[in-house]
Amino acid sequence: MKQCPEISAVISTIGASAVTETAESVVDSASSSGRTVEILVLWSGAEKVPSLPEGARVLEVFPAGLAYSRNRGLQAASAPFVAFVDDDEVVDPAWVGAVLVTFATDAARAGVFGPIAPRDERGLPYCRYEAGGELRLFARGTAPWGIGSGGNMAFRREVLLEIGGFDPLFGLGSISRSAEEAEAIHRLLDAGHVLAWAPEAVVYHPTKTAAERLESRFPYAYGLGKLARRHRAPALAARYGKEIAGALASGARARDARRLRETRETLRGFATGLAFRARPVSPESVLARVPDTISAALDAAHVEPCPPSYRPDPHYVYRAGPDRILHVYANPNPRLREGLAIRDRLRSESEAPGIPQTFALGQGVDALWVLEQRLEGRPPRPEQVDRWFGPVAGWVLRLPAAAGTVRESSWWADEAKAAVDVSPPALRGAVAAALETVGGLPARVVHGDLQRKNVLLGEASSVGVVDWEHAHGAGPPGLDLLFLAVMARSDRPDGELLLALARGEDPTWAPLRAQLRQAGIGDRELAPFLLAMLAVWAADERARSDVPGMPRAEPIYRRLLLDLGPELAER
């Protein structure tokens, strides 16, 4: 029986061959302390993976930033503790043992940080280094940048997952350029966790030239400015600003020109990150990895980056010429591929209007590339719901019937059990019964995520629908129509509309009950249908929140299920 490792070491790299030495130093450190370690190398390089120590696992991941790579390592780790080191570092022989001993002394400690010492004497230290010292503990109220660095940190895996892992909006390769560790520290401390600094857990990092140190000040401070802005933390901003002012005064007194230059860059980066809203665009650098099938279909068209989506996995978007869109989905799941296949089949077999054509698909390393038709139009506006809901509902009702019942569909296999599991114990019986009612209905093709952001209104009330990642070839009739209605007037679900429908009332802007009957939901099935769909949405919400990189927030749909479920169950 294979022994479970005591700690997983995650080493992310964009392709540095020195990662071999890093991995070997971790193996040696574990051996020195008699500990078992799992080594995960997250490789984002275009080159061939170098030779690594026996047993090291390699995960080839899309180059979507350091936070994304570390989240993938966090997901893949099998040990109760997960450590992160940089690909140009080596760890001290005592490092593995020191980290684990520090965790063992207090089960309440969520994370351990340690010193980063100079690896050579050629230049300036990578960061401030003080040898020796004593164990220190940090709780809420500590400045997150004063605890440790991302090049030497370890966490209880379950705790880091609980807070959502690393935010992909932070870190090298993101719009915030840095500070993924400081942002995670902030959330850990804010949640009441205790972190430790262990002086014996040392790693060694190459020194920097004066020019490299100066160049690093702006992006590092920019990320901290973004941290204070994102979390609306004026106290953090004031605290870091005070530290910068102190460093400027100290540098001036010492007449240290290098330190003054670095501090001015720090001030400029922090002020820029704090003051200005970032406007992300998909990186042009990833286009160097475009698969041959996509490259041929592009036919030298001009490719223009568009805003991406980062959660839970990066989704980059590019405009390709006047009438095409290029999508790059990192870490694609089977549901995405199935949804795109359903979209293409629906478009060809039913000739349904407003469905984008697929021109080419390409499989890259940890990514699916999709070149598709760019539909013209604009998303509907919530205040004009009485104008647009009817035409869009008409489009939904044109989706064809599918063979068999909902219980026999792929949607049922994916959703039904999770919907019961997410329900509170007092409602599980009612939710299970409601799903049984839905399961007996004739199935229809479903888009699965039909809301305003995925609808485009064109001329003469034409309707286009994009983002088919959640489509099913067979699922509940009325699902798309109900979700469209619930999200029609806000970015938050309309619980009052659900209760009104259950009570036999329509919204003022649509004959929704008649439209649902046309879809296949009779008056007798309506209340069970509403309860079942609410539980399904709560289950989908939980599944999304369990993925590292998704921000943790109050669950909206489960709260609605708790609030509305009892009345829906009684009808």
Coordinates of C-alpha atoms in Angstrom, one line a residue:
M1 CA 0.0 0.0 0.0
K2 CA 1.4 3.3 -1.1
Q3 CA 2.3 5.6 1.8
C4 CA 0.5 9.0 1.8
P5 CA 3.1 11.9 1.7
E6 CA 3.3 14.1 4.7
I7 CA 3.8 17.3 2.6
S8 CA 3.4 18.2 -1.0
A9 CA 5.9 20.6 -2.6
V10 CA 4.5 22.6 -5.5
I11 CA 7.1 24.2 -7.9
S12 CA 5.6 26.3 -10.6
T13 CA 7.8 27.2 -13.6
I14 CA 7.3 28.8 -17.0
G15 CA 10.1 26.6 -18.3
A16 CA 13.3 27.0 -16.3
S17 CA 15.6 24.0 -16.4
A18 CA 16.9 25.0 -12.9
V19 CA 13.6 23.5 -11.6
T20 CA 15.5 20.2 -11.5
E21 CA 17.9 21.5 -8.9
T22 CA 14.9 22.9 -6.9
A23 CA 13.2 19.5 -6.9
E24 CA 16.4 17.6 -5.9
S25 CA 16.9 19.9 -3.0
V26 CA 13.4 19.1 -1.7
V27 CA 14.1 15.4 -2.0
D28 CA 17.3 15.8 -0.1
S29 CA 15.6 17.9 2.6
A30 CA 12.9 15.3 3.1
S31 CA 15.5 12.5 3.3
S32 CA 17.6 14.5 5.8
S33 CA 14.6 14.8 8.1
G34 CA 13.2 11.3 7.5
R35 CA 10.0 12.7 6.1
T36 CA 7.9 11.7 3.0
V37 CA 7.3 14.4 0.4
E38 CA 5.3 14.6 -2.8
I39 CA 6.9 16.8 -5.5
L40 CA 4.6 18.5 -8.1
V41 CA 6.2 20.4 -10.9
L42 CA 3.7 22.7 -12.7
W43 CA 5.3 23.2 -16.1
S44 CA 4.1 26.0 -18.3
G45 CA 7.1 26.1 -20.7
A46 CA 6.9 25.4 -24.4
E47 CA 10.1 23.4 -24.2
K48 CA 10.5 19.7 -23.2
V49 CA 10.3 19.0 -19.5
P50 CA 13.9 18.4 -18.1
S51 CA 14.9 15.3 -16.2
L52 CA 13.5 15.4 -12.6
P53 CA 14.0 13.3 -9.5
E54 CA 12.3 9.9 -9.5
G55 CA 8.7 10.2 -8.3
A56 CA 8.3 13.8 -9.1
R57 CA 4.9 14.4 -10.9
V58 CA 4.7 16.9 -13.8
L59 CA 1.5 18.7 -14.6
E60 CA 1.8 20.6 -17.9
V61 CA -0.5 23.6 -17.4
F62 CA -1.4 26.5 -19.6
P63 CA 0.7 29.7 -19.0
A64 CA -2.1 31.6 -17.3
G65 CA -0.2 33.1 -14.4
L66 CA 1.4 32.0 -11.2
A67 CA -1.8 32.0 -9.1
Y68 CA -3.5 29.7 -11.7
S69 CA -0.5 27.3 -11.7
R70 CA -0.4 27.2 -7.9
N71 CA -4.1 26.5 -7.7
R72 CA -3.7 23.6 -10.0
G73 CA -0.9 22.3 -7.8
L74 CA -3.1 22.8 -4.7
Q75 CA -5.9 20.7 -6.4
A76 CA -3.5 17.9 -7.4
A77 CA -1.7 17.7 -4.0
S78 CA -2.4 14.6 -1.9
A79 CA -0.7 15.5 1.4
P80 CA -2.4 17.4 4.2
F81 CA 0.2 20.2 3.9
V82 CA 1.1 22.0 0.7
A83 CA 4.3 24.0 0.3
F84 CA 5.2 26.4 -2.5
V85 CA 8.8 27.3 -3.6
D86 CA 10.1 29.2 -6.7
D87 CA 11.8 27.4 -9.6
D88 CA 15.1 29.1 -9.1
E89 CA 15.4 28.4 -5.4
V90 CA 16.9 25.5 -3.4
V91 CA 15.7 24.6 0.1
D92 CA 17.8 24.0 3.2
P93 CA 18.3 20.4 4.3
A94 CA 16.3 21.3 7.4
W95 CA 13.4 22.9 5.5
V96 CA 10.9 20.0 5.2
G97 CA 11.4 19.0 8.8
A98 CA 11.1 22.6 10.1
V99 CA 7.9 23.2 8.2
L100 CA 6.2 20.0 9.5
V101 CA 7.4 20.5 13.1
T102 CA 6.0 24.0 13.1
F103 CA 2.6 22.8 11.9
A104 CA 2.7 20.0 14.5
T105 CA 3.2 22.3 17.5
D106 CA -0.2 23.9 17.0
A107 CA -3.1 22.5 15.0
A108 CA -4.6 26.0 14.7
R109 CA -1.8 27.3 12.5
A110 CA -3.0 27.6 8.9
G111 CA 0.3 28.4 7.3
V112 CA 4.1 28.6 7.8
F113 CA 6.5 31.0 6.2
G114 CA 10.3 31.1 6.4
P115 CA 13.4 33.1 5.5
I116 CA 14.6 33.5 2.0
A117 CA 18.4 33.7 2.2
P118 CA 20.8 34.8 -0.6
R119 CA 21.9 31.9 -2.7
D120 CA 25.1 33.6 -3.9
E121 CA 27.2 36.7 -3.2
R122 CA 27.0 38.2 -6.6
G123 CA 24.4 40.9 -6.0
L124 CA 21.7 42.2 -3.7
P125 CA 19.5 39.9 -1.6
Y126 CA 16.2 39.0 -3.2
C127 CA 14.4 40.3 -0.1
R128 CA 15.2 41.3 3.4
Y129 CA 16.9 38.5 5.3
E130 CA 17.6 38.1 9.0
A131 CA 19.2 34.9 10.0
G132 CA 18.1 33.1 13.2
G133 CA 15.4 34.4 15.5
E134 CA 12.5 32.7 17.1
L135 CA 9.2 31.4 16.0
R136 CA 6.7 34.2 15.5
L137 CA 2.9 34.0 15.2
F138 CA 0.6 36.3 13.3
A139 CA -3.1 36.9 13.6
R140 CA -5.8 39.3 12.3
G141 CA -4.4 42.9 12.2
T142 CA -1.0 42.0 10.8
A143 CA 0.1 43.6 7.6
P144 CA 0.0 40.7 5.0
W145 CA 3.2 41.9 3.3
G146 CA 5.1 41.6 6.6
I147 CA 4.7 37.9 7.2
G148 CA 6.6 36.2 4.4
S149 CA 7.0 35.7 0.7
G150 CA 5.5 33.4 -1.9
G151 CA 8.9 31.7 -2.5
N152 CA 8.7 30.0 0.9
M153 CA 5.3 29.2 2.2
A154 CA 3.2 26.2 3.3
F155 CA -0.4 25.8 4.2
R156 CA -2.8 23.3 5.6
R157 CA -4.4 22.2 2.3
E158 CA -7.9 22.0 3.6
V159 CA -7.7 25.6 5.0
L160 CA -6.3 27.1 1.8
L161 CA -9.0 25.3 -0.2
E162 CA -11.6 26.6 2.2
I163 CA -10.7 30.2 1.5
G164 CA -10.6 29.6 -2.2
G165 CA -6.9 29.1 -2.9
F166 CA -5.0 31.9 -4.7
D167 CA -6.9 34.6 -6.5
P168 CA -6.0 34.4 -10.3
L169 CA -6.4 38.2 -10.5
F170 CA -3.1 38.4 -8.5
G171 CA 0.4 37.1 -9.0
L172 CA 3.0 37.1 -11.8
G173 CA 1.2 36.9 -15.1
S174 CA -2.0 38.5 -13.9
I175 CA -3.5 42.0 -14.2
S176 CA -2.2 42.7 -10.7
R177 CA 1.3 41.6 -11.6
S178 CA 2.2 40.3 -8.1
A179 CA 0.9 39.8 -4.5
E180 CA -0.9 36.5 -4.8
E181 CA 0.6 35.4 -1.5
A182 CA -0.2 38.7 0.3
E183 CA -3.8 38.5 -1.0
A184 CA -4.2 34.9 0.3
I185 CA -2.6 35.9 3.6
H186 CA -5.1 38.8 3.9
R187 CA -8.1 36.4 3.5
L188 CA -6.6 33.8 5.9
L189 CA -6.1 36.4 8.6
D190 CA -9.4 38.0 8.0
A191 CA -11.0 34.6 8.4
G192 CA -9.4 34.3 11.9
H193 CA -6.6 31.9 11.0
V194 CA -3.1 32.1 12.6
L195 CA 0.1 32.0 10.5
A196 CA 3.7 31.3 11.7
W197 CA 7.2 32.3 10.7
A198 CA 9.7 29.6 11.3
P199 CA 13.4 30.7 11.2
E200 CA 14.7 27.2 10.6
A201 CA 12.6 26.7 7.4
V202 CA 15.1 28.4 5.1
V203 CA 15.2 28.5 1.3
Y204 CA 17.9 30.1 -0.9
H205 CA 17.2 32.5 -3.8
P206 CA 19.6 34.0 -6.3
T207 CA 20.6 37.5 -5.6
K208 CA 19.6 40.4 -7.9
T209 CA 21.5 43.2 -9.6
A210 CA 20.7 46.7 -8.6
A211 CA 18.8 47.1 -11.9
E212 CA 16.7 44.0 -11.3
R213 CA 15.9 45.1 -7.7
L214 CA 14.8 48.5 -9.0
E215 CA 12.7 46.9 -11.8
S216 CA 10.9 44.6 -9.3
R217 CA 9.7 47.4 -7.0
F218 CA 6.9 48.8 -9.2
P219 CA 5.1 45.5 -10.0
Y220 CA 5.4 44.3 -6.3
A221 CA 3.9 47.5 -4.9
Y222 CA 1.3 47.7 -7.7
G223 CA 0.0 44.3 -6.6
L224 CA -0.3 45.5 -3.0
G225 CA -2.2 48.6 -4.2
K226 CA -4.6 46.3 -6.1
L227 CA -5.0 44.3 -2.9
A228 CA -6.0 47.3 -0.9
R229 CA -8.3 48.5 -3.7
R230 CA -10.0 45.1 -4.3
H231 CA -10.7 44.5 -0.6
R232 CA -11.7 48.1 0.0
A233 CA -9.2 48.3 2.8
P234 CA -8.2 51.9 3.5
A235 CA -6.5 50.9 6.7
L236 CA -4.1 48.6 4.7
A237 CA -3.5 51.4 2.2
A238 CA -2.7 53.9 4.9
R239 CA -0.4 51.4 6.6
Y240 CA 1.6 50.6 3.5
G241 CA 1.7 54.3 2.6
K242 CA 3.1 55.1 6.1
E243 CA 5.8 52.4 5.6
I244 CA 6.8 53.9 2.2
A245 CA 7.0 57.4 3.8
G246 CA 9.3 56.0 6.6
A247 CA 11.5 54.3 4.0
L248 CA 11.8 57.5 2.0
A249 CA 12.8 59.5 5.1
S250 CA 15.3 56.8 6.2
G251 CA 16.9 56.7 2.8
A252 CA 17.2 60.5 2.7
R253 CA 18.8 60.6 6.1
A254 CA 21.3 57.9 5.0
R255 CA 21.8 59.5 1.6
D256 CA 21.3 56.1 0.1
A257 CA 20.6 56.9 -3.6
R258 CA 19.8 53.2 -4.5
R259 CA 17.3 52.8 -1.7
L260 CA 15.6 56.1 -2.5
R261 CA 15.2 55.1 -6.2
E262 CA 13.7 51.7 -5.1
T263 CA 11.3 53.4 -2.7
R264 CA 10.2 56.0 -5.2
E265 CA 9.3 53.1 -7.6
T266 CA 7.5 51.4 -4.8
L267 CA 5.5 54.5 -4.1
R268 CA 4.7 54.9 -7.9
G269 CA 3.6 51.2 -8.2
F270 CA 1.5 51.3 -5.0
A271 CA -0.2 54.6 -5.9
T272 CA -0.9 53.4 -9.5
G273 CA -2.4 50.1 -8.3
L274 CA -4.5 51.8 -5.7
A275 CA -5.8 54.7 -7.8
F276 CA -6.6 53.1 -11.2
R277 CA -9.0 50.4 -12.1
A278 CA -7.3 47.6 -14.1
R279 CA -8.7 46.8 -17.5
P280 CA -7.6 43.3 -18.3
V281 CA -7.1 42.1 -21.8
S282 CA -6.3 38.6 -23.0
P283 CA -2.5 38.2 -23.3
E284 CA -1.0 38.2 -26.8
S285 CA 1.9 36.0 -25.6
V286 CA -0.3 32.8 -25.6
L287 CA -1.0 33.2 -29.3
A288 CA 2.5 31.8 -29.9
R289 CA 1.0 28.4 -28.9
V290 CA -2.0 28.5 -31.3
P291 CA -2.6 24.9 -32.7
D292 CA -2.1 24.3 -36.4
T293 CA -5.8 23.8 -37.0
I294 CA -6.6 27.2 -35.6
S295 CA -3.7 28.9 -37.3
A296 CA -4.8 27.6 -40.7
A297 CA -8.4 28.7 -40.1
L298 CA -7.3 32.2 -39.0
D299 CA -5.7 32.7 -42.4
A300 CA -3.5 35.5 -41.2
A301 CA -6.5 37.5 -39.9
H302 CA -5.7 40.3 -37.5
V303 CA -6.1 39.0 -33.9
E304 CA -7.1 41.6 -31.3
P305 CA -7.2 40.8 -27.5
C306 CA -10.5 41.2 -25.7
P307 CA -11.3 41.1 -22.0
P308 CA -10.9 37.6 -20.5
S309 CA -12.6 35.7 -17.7
Y310 CA -10.4 34.3 -15.0
R311 CA -12.7 32.2 -12.8
P312 CA -12.5 29.4 -12.1
D313 CA -10.1 28.7 -15.0
P314 CA -8.9 31.4 -17.4
H315 CA -10.9 31.9 -20.6
Y316 CA -9.1 34.2 -23.0
V317 CA -11.0 35.9 -25.9
Y318 CA -9.7 37.5 -29.1
R319 CA -11.4 39.1 -32.0
A320 CA -10.2 37.6 -35.2
G321 CA -10.9 39.8 -38.2
P322 CA -14.4 41.4 -38.6
D323 CA -16.6 38.4 -38.0
R324 CA -14.9 35.8 -35.9
I325 CA -14.0 35.2 -32.2
L326 CA -11.1 33.1 -30.9
H327 CA -11.7 31.5 -27.5
V328 CA -8.9 29.8 -25.4
Y329 CA -10.2 27.7 -22.5
A330 CA -7.6 26.7 -20.0
N331 CA -8.1 23.3 -18.2
P332 CA -11.1 22.4 -20.4
N333 CA -13.6 19.9 -18.8
P334 CA -15.7 17.3 -20.6
R335 CA -18.8 19.4 -20.2
L336 CA -17.3 22.2 -22.2
R337 CA -16.5 19.9 -25.1
E338 CA -20.0 18.2 -25.0
G339 CA -21.7 21.6 -24.9
L340 CA -19.9 22.8 -28.0
A341 CA -20.7 19.6 -29.8
I342 CA -24.4 20.0 -28.9
R343 CA -24.3 23.6 -30.1
D344 CA -22.8 22.5 -33.5
R345 CA -25.3 19.7 -33.9
L346 CA -28.2 21.9 -33.0
R347 CA -27.1 24.5 -35.5
S348 CA -26.7 22.0 -38.3
E349 CA -29.8 19.8 -37.7
S350 CA -32.4 22.4 -36.6
E351 CA -31.1 25.4 -38.5
A352 CA -32.0 27.4 -35.3
P353 CA -31.2 31.1 -35.7
G354 CA -28.7 32.9 -33.6
I355 CA -26.3 30.1 -32.9
P356 CA -22.6 30.8 -33.7
Q357 CA -20.9 28.6 -36.3
T358 CA -17.7 26.8 -35.3
F359 CA -14.9 27.3 -37.8
A360 CA -12.1 25.3 -36.1
L361 CA -11.2 23.5 -32.9
G362 CA -7.7 22.9 -31.7
Q363 CA -6.3 21.0 -28.7
G364 CA -3.3 22.6 -27.1
V365 CA -1.5 21.7 -23.8
D366 CA -4.1 22.2 -21.1
A367 CA -6.2 24.3 -23.4
L368 CA -9.0 24.1 -25.9
W369 CA -9.0 26.6 -28.7
V370 CA -12.2 27.5 -30.5
L371 CA -12.6 29.8 -33.5
E372 CA -16.2 30.7 -34.0
Q373 CA -18.6 33.1 -35.7
R374 CA -18.9 36.5 -34.0
L375 CA -22.6 37.4 -33.6
E376 CA -23.8 40.9 -33.9
G377 CA -25.9 42.5 -31.2
R378 CA -26.0 43.8 -27.7
P379 CA -27.0 42.2 -24.4
P380 CA -30.5 43.1 -23.3
R381 CA -31.0 45.7 -20.6
P382 CA -32.8 44.8 -17.4
E383 CA -35.0 47.9 -17.4
Q384 CA -36.3 47.0 -20.8
V385 CA -37.4 43.5 -19.9
D386 CA -40.9 44.0 -21.1
R387 CA -39.5 44.6 -24.6
W388 CA -37.0 41.8 -25.0
F389 CA -38.2 38.9 -22.9
G390 CA -40.9 37.9 -25.3
P391 CA -38.6 37.5 -28.4
V392 CA -36.0 35.7 -26.3
A393 CA -38.6 33.4 -24.8
G394 CA -39.8 32.7 -28.3
W395 CA -36.2 31.6 -29.2
V396 CA -36.1 29.3 -26.2
L397 CA -39.4 27.7 -27.1
R398 CA -38.0 26.8 -30.6
L399 CA -35.3 24.5 -29.0
P400 CA -36.2 21.0 -30.1
A401 CA -37.5 18.1 -28.0
A402 CA -35.0 15.3 -27.2
A403 CA -35.6 11.6 -27.0
G404 CA -36.8 10.1 -23.8
T405 CA -37.5 11.6 -20.4
V406 CA -35.4 13.9 -18.2
R407 CA -34.5 11.0 -16.0
E408 CA -32.8 9.3 -19.0
S409 CA -30.8 12.5 -19.9
S410 CA -27.2 13.5 -19.4
W411 CA -28.5 16.5 -17.4
W412 CA -30.1 14.1 -14.8
A413 CA -26.8 12.2 -14.4
D414 CA -24.9 15.4 -13.8
E415 CA -27.3 17.3 -11.6
A416 CA -30.0 15.3 -9.7
K417 CA -27.9 13.7 -6.9
A418 CA -26.0 16.9 -6.2
A419 CA -29.2 18.8 -5.9
V420 CA -30.5 16.5 -3.2
D421 CA -27.1 16.5 -1.4
V422 CA -26.9 20.3 -1.2
S423 CA -30.4 20.6 0.2
P424 CA -30.8 21.0 4.0
P425 CA -31.9 17.8 5.7
A426 CA -35.5 19.0 6.3
L427 CA -36.0 19.6 2.6
R428 CA -34.2 16.6 1.1
G429 CA -37.3 14.5 0.9
A430 CA -39.2 17.2 -0.8
V431 CA -36.4 18.0 -3.3
A432 CA -36.0 14.3 -4.1
A433 CA -39.8 14.1 -4.8
A434 CA -39.7 17.2 -6.9
L435 CA -36.8 15.8 -9.0
E436 CA -38.8 12.7 -9.5
T437 CA -41.6 14.8 -11.0
V438 CA -39.2 16.6 -13.2
G439 CA -37.5 13.3 -14.2
G440 CA -40.7 12.0 -15.7
L441 CA -41.1 15.0 -18.1
P442 CA -40.2 14.8 -21.8
A443 CA -36.7 16.1 -22.3
R444 CA -35.6 19.0 -24.4
V445 CA -32.3 20.5 -25.6
V446 CA -31.1 23.0 -23.0
H447 CA -28.6 25.8 -23.2
G448 CA -28.0 25.5 -19.4
D449 CA -26.9 29.1 -18.7
L450 CA -29.4 31.3 -20.5
Q451 CA -29.2 34.8 -18.9
R452 CA -28.8 38.3 -20.2
K453 CA -25.0 38.2 -20.5
N454 CA -25.3 35.3 -23.0
V455 CA -28.0 36.8 -25.1
L456 CA -27.4 39.2 -28.0
L457 CA -30.2 41.3 -29.5
G458 CA -29.8 42.3 -33.1
E459 CA -31.9 44.2 -35.7
A460 CA -35.6 43.4 -36.1
S461 CA -35.7 41.6 -32.7
S462 CA -33.3 38.9 -33.8
V463 CA -31.8 36.8 -31.0
G464 CA -28.3 35.3 -30.7
V465 CA -27.1 33.1 -27.9
V466 CA -23.5 32.5 -27.0
D467 CA -21.5 30.6 -24.3
W468 CA -22.8 27.0 -24.7
E469 CA -20.4 25.4 -22.2
H470 CA -23.3 24.1 -20.1
A471 CA -25.5 22.8 -22.8
H472 CA -27.1 19.4 -22.7
G473 CA -28.6 17.4 -25.5
A474 CA -31.5 16.4 -23.2
G475 CA -32.6 18.1 -20.0
P476 CA -35.7 19.7 -18.3
P477 CA -38.2 21.5 -20.4
G478 CA -38.5 25.1 -19.2
L479 CA -35.1 25.2 -17.4
D480 CA -33.7 27.9 -19.8
L481 CA -36.9 29.9 -19.7
L482 CA -37.1 29.9 -15.9
F483 CA -33.4 30.9 -15.5
L484 CA -33.8 33.7 -18.0
A485 CA -36.8 35.0 -16.1
V486 CA -35.1 34.7 -12.7
M487 CA -32.1 36.7 -13.9
A488 CA -34.0 39.1 -16.2
R489 CA -33.9 42.2 -14.0
S490 CA -30.8 41.9 -12.0
D491 CA -27.5 40.1 -11.6
R492 CA -28.9 38.4 -8.6
P493 CA -31.7 35.8 -8.8
D494 CA -35.3 37.1 -8.2
G495 CA -36.7 35.0 -5.4
E496 CA -40.0 36.9 -5.3
L497 CA -40.6 35.8 -8.9
L498 CA -40.3 32.2 -7.9
L499 CA -42.8 32.6 -5.1
A500 CA -45.2 34.5 -7.3
L501 CA -45.1 31.7 -9.9
A502 CA -45.8 29.1 -7.2
R503 CA -48.8 31.2 -6.1
G504 CA -50.2 31.4 -9.6
E505 CA -49.0 34.9 -10.4
D506 CA -47.2 36.2 -13.5
P507 CA -44.6 39.0 -13.5
T508 CA -46.0 42.2 -15.0
W509 CA -43.7 42.0 -18.0
A510 CA -44.4 38.4 -19.3
P511 CA -47.1 35.7 -19.4
L512 CA -44.5 33.4 -17.9
R513 CA -46.8 30.6 -16.7
A514 CA -48.3 30.2 -20.2
Q515 CA -44.8 30.2 -21.6
L516 CA -43.7 27.5 -19.2
R517 CA -46.8 25.5 -20.1
Q518 CA -45.8 25.8 -23.8
A519 CA -42.3 24.5 -22.8
G520 CA -43.8 21.5 -21.1
I521 CA -44.3 22.5 -17.4
G522 CA -48.0 22.1 -16.5
D523 CA -49.6 23.8 -13.6
R524 CA -49.4 20.6 -11.5
E525 CA -45.7 20.3 -12.1
L526 CA -44.8 24.0 -11.6
A527 CA -44.2 24.1 -7.8
P528 CA -42.0 20.9 -7.9
F529 CA -40.2 22.2 -10.9
L530 CA -39.4 25.5 -9.2
L531 CA -38.1 23.7 -6.1
A532 CA -36.0 21.2 -8.1
M533 CA -34.4 23.9 -10.2
L534 CA -33.6 26.0 -7.2
A535 CA -31.8 23.0 -5.6
V536 CA -30.0 22.4 -8.9
W537 CA -28.7 26.0 -9.0
A538 CA -27.6 25.7 -5.4
A539 CA -25.6 22.5 -6.2
D540 CA -24.0 24.2 -9.2
E541 CA -23.1 27.2 -7.0
R542 CA -21.5 24.9 -4.5
A543 CA -19.5 23.1 -7.2
R544 CA -18.2 26.4 -8.6
S545 CA -17.2 27.6 -5.1
D546 CA -15.2 24.5 -4.4
V547 CA -12.8 25.2 -7.2
P548 CA -9.6 27.1 -6.2
G549 CA -9.6 30.6 -7.7
M550 CA -13.3 31.3 -7.1
P551 CA -13.9 33.9 -4.5
R552 CA -15.8 32.7 -1.4
A553 CA -19.0 34.6 -0.9
E554 CA -22.3 34.0 0.8
P555 CA -24.1 31.3 -1.3
I556 CA -27.0 33.0 -3.0
Y557 CA -29.0 30.1 -4.3
R558 CA -28.7 27.9 -1.1
R559 CA -29.9 30.9 0.9
L560 CA -32.9 31.1 -1.5
L561 CA -33.4 27.4 -1.1
L562 CA -33.5 27.7 2.7
D563 CA -35.8 30.7 2.5
L564 CA -38.2 29.7 -0.3
G565 CA -37.9 25.9 -0.2
P566 CA -40.5 25.2 2.6
E567 CA -43.3 27.2 0.9
L568 CA -42.5 25.6 -2.5
A569 CA -42.5 22.1 -0.9
E570 CA -46.0 22.7 0.5
R571 CA -47.5 23.5 -2.9

